[in-house]
XYZ file of C-alpha atoms in Angstrom:
276
model
C 14.704 86.873 124.276
C 16.127 85.594 120.986
C 19.834 86.155 120.379
C 21.514 85.452 117.039
C 25.175 84.449 117.223
C 26.618 85.169 113.781
C 30.033 83.601 113.157
C 31.997 84.758 110.112
C 35.164 82.694 109.782
C 37.580 81.279 107.260
C 38.283 78.230 109.458
C 36.600 75.208 107.904
C 36.839 73.094 111.073
C 35.087 75.784 113.122
C 32.348 76.178 110.523
C 31.804 72.415 110.402
C 31.651 72.130 114.180
C 29.154 74.968 114.637
C 26.995 73.663 111.792
C 26.746 70.222 113.386
C 26.817 71.183 117.084
C 24.767 74.349 117.260
C 23.202 73.301 120.552
C 26.498 72.950 122.457
C 28.532 76.022 121.494
C 27.045 78.250 124.218
C 28.877 77.715 127.535
C 26.478 76.312 130.168
C 27.464 78.959 132.711
C 26.140 81.673 130.379
C 22.595 80.376 130.712
C 22.668 78.712 134.139
C 21.205 81.798 135.828
C 21.061 85.535 135.431
C 19.925 87.670 132.534
C 20.443 85.130 129.727
C 18.947 82.128 131.515
C 15.838 82.211 129.319
C 17.546 83.392 126.134
C 17.122 81.393 122.928
C 20.372 81.323 120.962
C 20.469 80.874 117.201
C 24.005 80.304 115.784
C 24.680 80.989 112.098
C 27.801 80.564 109.965
C 29.264 82.628 107.122
C 32.357 81.569 105.170
C 34.559 84.618 104.930
C 37.549 84.757 102.589
C 39.746 87.160 100.637
C 36.953 87.811 98.146
C 34.332 88.666 100.770
C 32.981 92.220 100.804
C 31.363 94.450 103.435
C 28.174 94.431 101.351
C 27.991 90.607 101.523
C 28.476 90.724 105.288
C 25.801 93.402 105.526
C 23.278 91.441 103.458
C 23.855 88.354 105.611
C 23.450 90.313 108.843
C 20.313 92.017 107.529
C 18.670 88.623 107.001
C 19.733 87.387 110.426
C 18.528 90.550 112.161
C 14.910 90.012 111.191
C 12.723 89.081 114.172
C 15.510 88.891 116.741
C 16.165 90.853 119.922
C 19.938 90.694 119.910
C 22.729 90.023 117.444
C 26.309 89.126 118.314
C 28.813 88.998 115.444
C 32.038 87.027 115.830
C 34.421 87.555 112.941
C 38.024 86.519 112.293
C 40.409 89.225 113.464
C 41.965 89.399 109.988
C 38.558 90.141 108.461
C 37.073 92.444 111.077
C 37.481 95.391 108.723
C 34.634 93.891 106.675
C 32.300 94.638 109.600
C 33.511 98.208 110.171
C 30.189 99.706 109.030
C 28.225 97.516 111.443
C 30.128 98.076 114.688
C 27.546 100.601 115.947
C 24.632 98.313 115.146
C 25.763 94.922 116.431
C 27.788 93.435 119.279
C 30.926 92.738 117.240
C 33.956 90.865 118.556
C 37.054 89.343 116.992
C 37.700 85.619 116.703
C 41.308 84.761 117.616
C 43.164 81.979 115.818
C 42.216 78.502 117.128
C 45.854 77.298 116.856
C 44.960 73.621 117.001
C 42.745 73.850 120.065
C 39.796 71.529 120.573
C 37.050 73.392 118.741
C 34.331 72.978 121.361
C 36.609 74.283 124.121
C 37.814 77.077 121.852
C 34.402 78.423 120.859
C 33.059 78.201 124.413
C 36.087 80.039 125.818
C 35.604 82.771 123.218
C 31.868 83.072 123.804
C 31.937 83.098 127.621
C 33.316 86.652 128.120
C 31.406 87.983 125.102
C 28.104 86.725 126.482
C 29.007 88.071 129.918
C 29.570 91.559 128.510
C 26.523 91.328 126.254
C 24.396 90.351 129.247
C 25.700 93.270 131.301
C 24.964 95.742 128.519
C 21.556 94.241 127.717
C 20.371 94.563 131.312
C 21.046 98.270 131.126
C 19.589 98.654 127.650
C 16.306 97.205 128.925
C 15.898 100.234 131.196
C 14.342 103.005 129.098
C 16.161 105.662 131.127
C 19.466 104.134 130.082
C 18.306 103.029 126.638
C 17.716 106.629 125.599
C 21.347 107.336 126.497
C 22.628 104.425 124.403
C 20.394 105.606 121.526
C 21.704 109.155 121.355
C 22.620 109.827 117.686
C 26.342 109.105 117.667
C 27.346 111.592 114.949
C 24.848 114.326 115.820
C 25.011 114.607 119.616
C 28.270 116.447 120.247
C 29.909 115.140 123.402
C 33.262 113.502 124.038
C 31.741 111.196 126.664
C 29.362 109.792 124.034
C 32.325 109.025 121.767
C 34.058 107.316 124.687
C 30.929 105.208 125.188
C 30.896 104.402 121.481
C 34.527 103.283 121.593
C 33.907 101.124 124.657
C 30.937 99.428 122.985
C 32.776 98.748 119.719
C 36.526 98.017 119.525
C 37.104 98.254 123.282
C 34.233 96.060 124.481
C 36.451 93.095 125.385
C 38.984 95.086 127.410
C 39.078 94.424 131.183
C 36.728 96.373 133.430
C 33.913 96.526 130.893
C 31.032 96.725 133.368
C 32.501 99.342 135.655
C 33.625 101.552 132.784
C 30.271 101.247 131.006
C 28.404 102.348 134.120
C 30.813 105.259 134.570
C 30.258 106.496 131.012
C 26.474 106.142 131.267
C 26.566 108.121 134.520
C 28.579 110.895 132.863
C 26.016 111.145 130.073
C 23.141 111.003 132.566
C 24.603 114.116 134.171
C 23.792 115.936 130.931
C 20.075 115.451 131.622
C 18.203 118.561 132.716
C 15.032 120.573 131.986
C 14.968 123.783 130.010
C 15.246 127.151 131.747
C 13.315 129.469 129.407
C 9.989 127.646 129.599
C 7.873 125.855 132.187
C 8.635 122.562 130.478
C 10.012 120.296 133.220
C 10.777 117.319 130.980
C 14.361 116.120 131.127
C 16.482 116.577 128.007
C 20.028 115.473 127.279
C 22.158 118.494 126.397
C 25.167 118.295 124.094
C 28.095 120.711 123.741
C 26.489 123.080 121.199
C 24.300 123.241 123.376
C 21.180 121.581 121.969
C 18.439 119.741 123.865
C 17.635 116.108 122.878
C 14.526 114.248 124.036
C 13.824 110.681 122.865
C 10.212 109.717 122.121
C 7.484 109.231 123.098
C 5.522 109.869 119.881
C 5.932 107.451 116.988
C 6.471 108.623 113.419
C 6.765 106.783 110.124
C 9.701 104.425 109.853
C 13.057 106.089 109.319
C 14.044 106.470 105.665
C 16.932 104.152 104.644
C 16.471 103.666 100.885
C 19.727 102.961 99.021
C 20.642 105.312 97.386
C 20.952 107.973 98.731
C 21.450 106.096 101.989
C 24.208 103.566 102.596
C 23.876 99.928 103.695
C 24.831 100.814 107.267
C 21.950 103.299 107.599
C 19.398 100.483 107.654
C 21.329 98.416 110.197
C 21.808 101.398 112.499
C 18.113 102.264 112.242
C 17.164 98.959 113.901
C 20.009 97.958 116.237
C 22.405 99.673 118.631
C 25.424 97.737 119.905
C 23.653 94.409 119.408
C 20.164 95.196 120.680
C 17.051 95.869 118.598
C 15.067 99.035 119.254
C 11.865 100.692 118.015
C 12.657 102.226 114.587
C 9.712 104.626 114.817
C 10.953 106.602 117.802
C 13.222 109.596 117.336
C 14.795 112.466 119.235
C 13.184 115.898 119.283
C 16.068 118.350 119.077
C 15.836 122.078 119.761
C 17.423 124.755 121.957
C 16.615 126.524 125.211
C 15.123 129.645 123.615
C 11.430 130.544 123.540
C 10.360 130.099 120.800
C 12.942 127.506 119.892
C 15.181 127.721 116.819
C 17.926 125.423 115.577
C 20.962 126.498 113.577
C 24.098 124.671 112.527
C 25.520 121.803 110.507
C 24.721 118.186 111.350
C 26.291 114.972 110.023
C 23.480 112.611 109.041
C 23.455 108.803 109.012
C 25.563 108.348 105.860
C 27.877 111.334 106.214
C 25.768 113.898 104.386
C 25.747 117.336 106.020
C 22.360 118.791 106.926
C 22.228 122.519 107.621
C 19.570 123.796 110.017
C 18.599 127.417 109.366
C 16.241 128.341 112.167
C 13.770 125.450 112.283
C 11.761 125.219 115.492
C 13.095 121.693 116.026
C 14.637 118.709 114.256
C 13.436 115.098 114.227
C 16.632 113.065 114.590
C 16.478 109.274 114.583
C 19.068 107.271 116.600
C 20.931 106.343 113.401
C 21.440 110.043 112.630
C 18.776 110.420 109.950
C 17.304 113.943 110.059
């Protein structure tokens, strides 16, 4: 497993240290045993400053995301707003001020809990039964428990009790899994509050459309990664209802905020990033 550690910071001493000591920034206990013991880490540095833009951060992350399995972004707390569009795609965490600390000790102390949480999440993401929960389209699948999961995996990921709370939220969403009642179809779907039935995969389609414009920069990132882990961009959710024959009505918020109105289609193809 290849994991990119992207560090966006204004601190020159931290940038210099990581550039020259890439092989020692990962705490030994993170790779001594367990899930990340065979991981290959690839640290990268970006100099962020008052003139930096979200688009520059996005272009940098897009290059780093090629041919990797996981991407962790550490960014100065004061500049985290520049990564707001990429919180759903990558494992984003804030860098606190070093305040004169020894840089090697500082970066290792920051990375240790982040890698611990990333490892916990990644183990669950590797299970397809749980992966299809994590890949529910965040702005299309209507459910408060999915938004709680989203919050926990973005700005709340470093709060205490991460593992227990993550498992609780996944279990709540798993309870939404059930077969339809109006047909003999016994496949398990995840049912949102409309209610509509969502089933992820297994057929592959063409790659999701992310051309800019009309799409936004974040659409491409979210079409490839979810909370720091890469996924198959050719799989999507089949979405319909429990009628026979099926028909879908209603308004849906797509990947870049555009509203799509369904007017009786038999089903919708919805990719994890929300593209319809």
